[in-house]
Tab-separated table of C-alpha atoms in Angstrom:
chain	number	residue	atom	x	y	z
A	119	UNK	CA	90.585	114.940	74.371
A	120	UNK	CA	91.414	118.668	73.496
A	121	UNK	CA	94.869	118.665	71.563
A	122	UNK	CA	97.387	121.524	70.405
A	123	UNK	CA	100.583	121.893	68.310
A	124	UNK	CA	103.325	122.208	71.510
A	125	UNK	CA	105.744	125.022	70.140
A	126	UNK	CA	107.495	128.060	70.615
A	127	UNK	CA	104.611	129.821	70.991
A	128	UNK	CA	103.587	128.284	73.885
A	129	UNK	CA	100.140	126.677	75.323
A	130	UNK	CA	96.982	128.954	75.406
A	131	UNK	CA	96.894	131.339	78.428
A	132	UNK	CA	95.607	129.737	82.130
A	133	UNK	CA	95.803	130.528	85.557
A	134	UNK	CA	98.874	128.387	85.857
A	135	UNK	CA	99.949	126.759	82.384
A	136	UNK	CA	100.419	123.070	82.204
A	137	UNK	CA	103.736	121.745	82.376
A	138	UNK	CA	105.133	120.494	78.858
A	139	UNK	CA	106.566	116.730	78.271
A	140	UNK	CA	110.586	117.487	79.090
A	141	UNK	CA	112.349	117.066	82.619
A	142	UNK	CA	115.669	118.386	82.479
A	143	UNK	CA	118.646	119.128	84.478
A	144	UNK	CA	120.425	122.805	85.593
A	145	UNK	CA	123.722	123.384	86.078
A	146	UNK	CA	124.814	123.947	89.326
A	147	UNK	CA	123.687	125.896	92.882
A	148	UNK	CA	122.212	128.484	90.962
A	149	UNK	CA	120.650	129.604	87.596
A	150	UNK	CA	122.921	129.939	84.678
A	151	UNK	CA	121.630	132.092	81.689
A	152	UNK	CA	121.274	128.841	79.667
A	153	UNK	CA	119.137	127.211	82.324
A	154	UNK	CA	116.434	130.338	82.247
A	155	UNK	CA	116.679	129.753	78.648
A	156	UNK	CA	115.884	126.335	78.513
A	157	UNK	CA	113.325	126.723	81.287
A	158	UNK	CA	111.335	129.214	79.577
A	159	UNK	CA	110.711	126.971	76.231
A	160	UNK	CA	107.349	125.525	76.745
A	161	UNK	CA	108.480	122.105	75.672
A	162	UNK	CA	110.013	121.974	79.217
A	163	UNK	CA	107.701	121.134	82.131
A	164	UNK	CA	110.095	119.814	84.989
A	165	UNK	CA	113.549	119.657	86.425
A	166	UNK	CA	115.621	117.062	88.171
A	167	UNK	CA	117.909	117.904	90.693
A	168	UNK	CA	121.490	115.776	91.338
A	169	UNK	CA	123.580	116.319	93.910
A	170	UNK	CA	125.864	118.972	92.000
A	171	UNK	CA	122.970	121.480	92.366
A	172	UNK	CA	122.410	120.718	96.193
A	173	UNK	CA	125.019	122.554	99.333
A	174	UNK	CA	122.739	123.062	102.445
A	175	UNK	CA	118.785	123.395	102.597
A	176	UNK	CA	119.003	127.732	102.417
A	177	UNK	CA	120.428	127.413	99.165
A	178	UNK	CA	118.254	124.264	97.817
A	179	UNK	CA	115.397	126.255	98.712
A	180	UNK	CA	116.867	129.310	96.981
A	181	UNK	CA	117.369	127.292	93.698
A	182	UNK	CA	113.718	126.315	93.735
A	183	UNK	CA	112.037	129.674	94.425
A	184	UNK	CA	114.656	130.955	91.254
A	185	UNK	CA	113.082	127.836	89.003
A	186	UNK	CA	109.626	129.144	90.110
A	187	UNK	CA	110.141	132.717	89.425
A	188	UNK	CA	110.999	131.635	85.741
A	189	UNK	CA	108.015	129.143	85.375
A	190	UNK	CA	105.698	128.743	88.115
A	191	UNK	CA	104.243	125.207	86.703
A	192	UNK	CA	107.638	123.647	86.931
A	193	UNK	CA	107.483	120.131	88.482
A	194	UNK	CA	111.115	119.861	90.364
A	195	UNK	CA	111.675	116.483	91.141
A	196	UNK	CA	115.029	114.425	92.460
A	197	UNK	CA	116.079	111.047	92.848
A	198	UNK	CA	116.279	110.890	96.915
A	199	UNK	CA	115.792	106.910	97.847
A	200	UNK	CA	117.920	106.686	100.566
A	201	UNK	CA	121.049	104.730	101.051
A	202	UNK	CA	123.278	105.666	98.090
A	203	UNK	CA	121.184	106.881	96.118
A	204	UNK	CA	120.429	110.450	98.402
A	205	UNK	CA	121.202	113.435	96.221
A	206	UNK	CA	121.015	115.820	99.356
A	207	UNK	CA	123.131	115.069	102.289
A	208	UNK	CA	124.655	117.529	104.597
A	209	UNK	CA	121.424	119.311	106.606
A	210	UNK	CA	119.164	116.481	105.778
A	211	UNK	CA	118.611	113.035	107.221
A	212	UNK	CA	120.713	110.216	106.282
A	213	UNK	CA	118.125	107.787	104.892
A	214	UNK	CA	119.065	104.225	105.331
A	215	UNK	CA	119.010	101.770	102.132
A	216	UNK	CA	115.648	100.274	101.616
A	217	UNK	CA	117.071	97.039	102.319
A	218	UNK	CA	117.400	97.658	105.898
A	219	UNK	CA	113.472	98.139	105.985
A	220	UNK	CA	113.343	94.566	104.571
A	221	UNK	CA	115.775	92.985	107.253
A	222	UNK	CA	113.511	94.607	109.451
A	223	UNK	CA	110.356	93.008	107.898
A	224	UNK	CA	112.061	89.482	108.153
A	225	UNK	CA	112.312	89.941	111.929
A	226	UNK	CA	109.087	91.879	112.292
A	227	UNK	CA	106.790	92.908	109.985
A	228	UNK	CA	104.908	95.160	111.934
A	229	UNK	CA	108.138	96.909	112.945
A	230	UNK	CA	109.214	97.250	109.201
A	231	UNK	CA	106.096	99.147	108.296
A	232	UNK	CA	106.053	101.502	110.677
A	233	UNK	CA	109.935	102.318	109.993
A	234	UNK	CA	109.195	102.428	106.527
A	235	UNK	CA	106.445	105.053	106.905
A	236	UNK	CA	108.200	107.162	109.878
A	237	UNK	CA	110.969	107.021	106.931
A	238	UNK	CA	108.927	108.036	103.975
A	239	UNK	CA	107.693	111.139	106.518
A	240	UNK	CA	110.901	112.398	107.227
A	241	UNK	CA	112.190	111.925	103.232
A	242	UNK	CA	108.831	114.034	101.983
A	243	UNK	CA	108.435	116.386	104.666
A	244	UNK	CA	112.529	117.765	104.385
A	245	UNK	CA	112.583	117.721	100.574
A	246	UNK	CA	108.878	119.530	100.743
A	247	UNK	CA	110.280	121.850	103.127
A	248	UNK	CA	112.632	123.410	100.632
A	249	UNK	CA	110.115	123.385	97.206
A	250	UNK	CA	110.855	120.174	95.655
A	251	UNK	CA	107.407	118.636	94.560
A	252	UNK	CA	108.552	114.628	94.450
A	253	UNK	CA	111.430	112.229	94.826
A	254	UNK	CA	111.729	108.949	92.092
A	255	UNK	CA	111.056	106.758	95.107
A	256	UNK	CA	110.059	103.698	96.001
A	257	UNK	CA	112.038	101.280	94.142
A	258	UNK	CA	110.133	98.398	93.277
A	259	UNK	CA	112.572	95.900	91.838
A	260	UNK	CA	112.538	92.932	93.308
A	261	UNK	CA	116.196	91.416	95.015
A	262	UNK	CA	117.064	88.304	92.615
A	263	UNK	CA	120.770	88.829	93.864
A	264	UNK	CA	121.616	89.732	90.140
A	265	UNK	CA	121.301	93.113	89.241
A	266	UNK	CA	124.538	95.503	90.849
A	267	UNK	CA	123.090	98.981	89.986
A	268	UNK	CA	119.726	98.152	91.809
A	269	UNK	CA	121.369	95.703	95.036
A	270	UNK	CA	120.138	97.108	98.334
A	271	UNK	CA	118.154	99.917	96.734
A	272	UNK	CA	114.891	96.933	96.571
A	273	UNK	CA	113.081	96.339	99.836
A	274	UNK	CA	112.953	92.784	98.999
A	275	UNK	CA	112.926	89.839	97.103
A	276	UNK	CA	109.664	88.744	97.943
A	277	UNK	CA	107.037	90.626	96.134
A	278	UNK	CA	104.798	90.781	99.402
A	279	UNK	CA	107.440	92.092	101.171
A	280	UNK	CA	107.617	94.900	98.845
A	281	UNK	CA	104.081	95.807	98.725
A	282	UNK	CA	104.044	95.824	102.544
A	283	UNK	CA	106.898	98.277	102.825
A	284	UNK	CA	106.426	100.231	99.628
A	285	UNK	CA	102.934	100.599	100.517
A	286	UNK	CA	103.659	102.237	104.144
A	287	UNK	CA	106.678	104.377	102.384
A	288	UNK	CA	103.672	105.783	100.519
A	289	UNK	CA	101.945	106.325	103.110
A	290	UNK	CA	104.285	108.579	104.829
A	291	UNK	CA	105.355	110.374	101.574
A	292	UNK	CA	101.462	111.521	101.391
A	293	UNK	CA	101.221	112.396	104.789
A	294	UNK	CA	103.236	115.342	103.573
A	295	UNK	CA	101.320	115.967	100.087
A	296	UNK	CA	104.159	114.282	98.038
A	297	UNK	CA	103.181	111.826	95.334
A	298	UNK	CA	105.246	108.085	94.564
A	299	UNK	CA	106.793	107.493	91.699
A	300	UNK	CA	107.108	103.672	91.432
A	301	UNK	CA	110.693	102.269	89.452
A	302	UNK	CA	111.601	100.367	87.303
A	303	UNK	CA	108.408	98.998	85.581
A	304	UNK	CA	108.475	95.890	84.881
A	305	UNK	CA	111.413	94.979	87.158
A	306	UNK	CA	115.227	95.693	86.771
A	307	UNK	CA	115.785	93.175	89.196
A	308	UNK	CA	117.130	90.476	87.325
A	309	UNK	CA	118.471	91.790	84.648
A	310	UNK	CA	122.597	92.000	85.508
A	311	UNK	CA	123.971	95.168	83.392
A	312	UNK	CA	123.524	98.742	84.090
A	313	UNK	CA	121.018	100.662	81.869
A	314	UNK	CA	123.162	103.611	82.604
A	315	UNK	CA	126.115	102.274	80.589
A	316	UNK	CA	124.757	99.139	78.788
A	317	UNK	CA	121.820	97.554	77.406
A	318	UNK	CA	120.397	95.003	79.895
A	319	UNK	CA	118.154	92.250	78.717
A	320	UNK	CA	116.158	90.078	80.974
A	321	UNK	CA	115.814	86.705	79.037
A	322	UNK	CA	113.022	85.085	81.464
A	323	UNK	CA	109.778	83.749	79.844
A	324	UNK	CA	106.591	86.347	80.518
A	325	UNK	CA	105.169	84.338	83.480
A	326	UNK	CA	108.591	83.928	85.283
A	327	UNK	CA	108.445	87.920	85.078
A	328	UNK	CA	104.910	87.887	86.513
A	329	UNK	CA	106.403	88.108	90.043
A	330	UNK	CA	108.300	91.703	89.456
A	331	UNK	CA	104.722	93.174	87.948
A	332	UNK	CA	103.011	92.352	91.251
A	333	UNK	CA	104.341	95.475	93.369
A	334	UNK	CA	102.527	97.743	90.435
A	335	UNK	CA	99.000	95.539	90.390
A	336	UNK	CA	99.073	96.348	94.496
A	337	UNK	CA	100.086	99.729	95.089
A	338	UNK	CA	98.589	103.194	94.402
A	339	UNK	CA	101.160	104.944	92.501
A	340	UNK	CA	100.597	108.327	91.040
A	341	UNK	CA	103.763	108.096	88.517
A	342	UNK	CA	105.583	105.080	87.313
A	343	UNK	CA	109.153	105.008	85.499
A	344	UNK	CA	109.846	101.901	83.099
A	345	UNK	CA	113.302	100.376	82.557
A	346	UNK	CA	115.593	100.523	80.053
A	347	UNK	CA	115.400	97.073	79.987
A	348	UNK	CA	114.628	94.347	77.336
A	349	UNK	CA	112.664	91.460	77.717
A	350	UNK	CA	112.590	89.917	74.346
A	351	UNK	CA	109.788	86.962	75.510
A	352	UNK	CA	107.665	90.033	75.715
A	353	UNK	CA	108.940	92.731	73.068
A	354	UNK	CA	112.211	93.298	71.556
A	355	UNK	CA	112.100	97.372	72.432
A	356	UNK	CA	113.259	98.582	75.988
A	357	UNK	CA	110.260	98.629	78.194
A	358	UNK	CA	110.296	102.788	78.398
A	359	UNK	CA	109.830	102.314	74.168
A	360	UNK	CA	107.450	99.232	73.892
A	361	UNK	CA	103.978	100.040	73.575
A	362	UNK	CA	103.140	96.260	74.410
A	363	UNK	CA	104.370	97.183	78.021
A	364	UNK	CA	102.756	100.497	78.523
A	365	UNK	CA	99.409	98.933	77.257
A	366	UNK	CA	100.193	96.306	79.703
A	367	UNK	CA	100.615	99.018	82.386
A	368	UNK	CA	97.757	101.123	81.472
A	369	UNK	CA	94.947	98.487	80.652
A	370	UNK	CA	95.896	95.270	82.424
A	371	UNK	CA	96.985	96.763	85.450
A	372	UNK	CA	94.918	99.852	85.011
A	373	UNK	CA	97.576	102.530	86.504
A	374	UNK	CA	96.133	105.742	85.370
A	375	UNK	CA	99.084	108.281	86.701
A	376	UNK	CA	101.809	110.053	84.732
A	377	UNK	CA	104.523	107.776	83.052
A	378	UNK	CA	108.200	108.748	83.320
A	379	UNK	CA	110.740	107.852	80.523
A	380	UNK	CA	113.804	106.848	82.493
A	381	UNK	CA	116.597	108.937	80.888
A	382	UNK	CA	116.890	109.026	77.479
A	383	UNK	CA	120.472	110.046	77.693
A	384	UNK	CA	121.566	106.868	79.189
A	385	UNK	CA	123.441	103.922	77.467
A	386	UNK	CA	120.348	101.861	77.829
A	387	UNK	CA	118.345	103.908	75.697
A	388	UNK	CA	120.974	104.174	73.060
A	389	UNK	CA	119.674	100.680	71.177
A	390	UNK	CA	116.827	103.158	69.699
A	391	UNK	CA	119.049	105.989	67.975
A	392	UNK	CA	119.439	109.146	68.500
A	393	UNK	CA	118.138	111.944	71.258
A	394	UNK	CA	114.869	112.444	68.609
A	395	UNK	CA	114.472	109.001	68.024
A	396	UNK	CA	114.651	107.980	71.404
A	397	UNK	CA	112.063	111.186	72.057
A	398	UNK	CA	109.723	109.828	69.820
A	399	UNK	CA	110.018	106.338	70.613
A	400	UNK	CA	108.791	107.080	74.643
A	401	UNK	CA	106.387	109.722	73.783
A	402	UNK	CA	104.782	107.119	71.168
A	403	UNK	CA	104.739	104.016	73.493
A	404	UNK	CA	102.835	106.464	75.894
A	405	UNK	CA	105.484	108.314	78.389
A	406	UNK	CA	103.827	111.444	79.558
A	407	UNK	CA	107.073	113.072	80.838
A	408	UNK	CA	110.597	112.227	79.212
A	409	UNK	CA	113.790	112.626	81.243
A	410	UNK	CA	116.636	114.091	79.842
A	411	UNK	CA	120.188	114.636	81.851
A	412	UNK	CA	122.978	115.549	81.604
A	413	UNK	CA	123.059	116.228	78.027
A	414	UNK	CA	122.207	119.657	77.595
A	415	UNK	CA	123.321	119.391	73.823
A	416	UNK	CA	120.581	116.677	73.028
A	417	UNK	CA	118.192	118.984	75.242
A	418	UNK	CA	118.946	121.961	72.762
A	419	UNK	CA	118.247	119.751	69.870
A	420	UNK	CA	114.967	118.541	71.491
A	421	UNK	CA	113.731	122.354	71.984
A	422	UNK	CA	114.488	122.782	68.678
A	423	UNK	CA	114.014	119.771	66.543
A	424	UNK	CA	111.184	118.012	68.447
A	425	UNK	CA	107.344	118.835	67.707
A	426	UNK	CA	104.520	116.685	69.708
A	427	UNK	CA	101.298	116.944	69.614
A	428	UNK	CA	100.542	118.240	73.482
A	429	UNK	CA	97.962	116.193	74.504
A	430	UNK	CA	95.945	118.245	77.459
A	431	UNK	CA	95.250	114.684	79.354
A	432	UNK	CA	99.245	114.057	79.094
A	433	UNK	CA	99.551	117.241	80.408
A	434	UNK	CA	96.934	117.185	83.228
A	435	UNK	CA	98.684	113.747	84.136
A	436	UNK	CA	102.096	115.596	84.956
A	437	UNK	CA	100.203	118.828	86.623
A	438	UNK	CA	98.869	116.322	88.945
A	439	UNK	CA	102.114	115.327	90.597
A	440	UNK	CA	102.401	119.194	91.967
A	441	UNK	CA	101.406	119.234	95.775
A	442	UNK	CA	98.275	121.143	96.451
A	443	UNK	CA	99.213	120.676	100.336
A	444	UNK	CA	101.340	123.201	102.153
A	445	UNK	CA	104.637	121.668	103.488
A	446	UNK	CA	105.579	121.814	106.852
A	447	UNK	CA	108.227	125.030	107.425
A	448	UNK	CA	111.717	123.557	107.684
A	449	UNK	CA	112.032	125.454	111.068
A	450	UNK	CA	109.132	123.547	112.387
A	451	UNK	CA	109.869	120.221	111.551
A	452	UNK	CA	111.972	119.572	114.957
A	453	UNK	CA	108.360	120.461	116.737
A	454	UNK	CA	106.752	117.274	114.621
A	455	UNK	CA	106.356	114.005	116.292
A	456	UNK	CA	106.174	112.370	112.797
A	457	UNK	CA	108.616	113.768	111.685
A	458	UNK	CA	111.131	113.381	115.123
A	459	UNK	CA	109.831	109.765	115.024
A	460	UNK	CA	110.839	109.106	111.283
A	461	UNK	CA	114.777	110.545	112.067
A	462	UNK	CA	114.754	108.229	115.058
A	463	UNK	CA	114.075	105.281	112.845
A	464	UNK	CA	116.118	106.206	110.092
A	465	UNK	CA	119.341	106.835	112.857
A	466	UNK	CA	118.918	103.262	113.939
A	467	UNK	CA	118.621	101.898	110.471
A	468	UNK	CA	121.348	104.088	108.400
């Protein structure tokens, strides 16, 4: 494997430089000079967008174009699952919470899977038409009835239902050229605490965690995001900072795609230490992309003080999340039968 130092001098020249390991956010509807400065740094390889970055489809398209003008290789992602986690609303189809698909599957499995496939197509085609590469979806956590932060974001409690519905949703995503990011490995559905504000712990024995892992064994995923959850029966470190869990994902499950850290600014990451310690821990555990959100001072600290060795294999995994398939233009979506079917399915369930 080729490797080189990744610093302010950047990577060796190539037709399209490989993206760096940090995924950060930007301030608002258009880029500020501070945004541009950070995006130019070679450690930055991606941007995650939030509701504050969205006004309407035209504005979003312009923002994505601005970012591409600064760094053509940037990955642009967003949390756009449906239900309460849908960053773009006005001008976008309202998507149902994934639990609604699980309810449909309980009544009619074939109908549930067809709806999931159609909604995946709508989700992805609307984002890709604006210039976004991927959404952090699907949520693969099982609904054990414990986690409020997961709740109706989960398809179902039964791993077989999650595999069927998430697999169909992924088929819809892939029809548009969008990849899939499964989260939150190995499962956030049992732990009660919200890792945004606390440090969740799942005290179950390892064999009782096995059903939560099943979707990762059966789905073809392009990326995986581990949970900021501690599973003391396996490791005292949160999964995203645990070489034990990362080794299980890579070697036992055989996952070969990109691994995202969950947001390193979340309270659930605080057990590891300051932002430099968190970045080091996630990177050495095996994460390919490190998310740092809503913490510009932490981003600046990393840009100034974090000096990882740049591994080409990791960079290639990141770059693979950029689609080579042309997006359907927004003004042509209304003529696409798959899109119209997906909108109808979403409206019926939302």
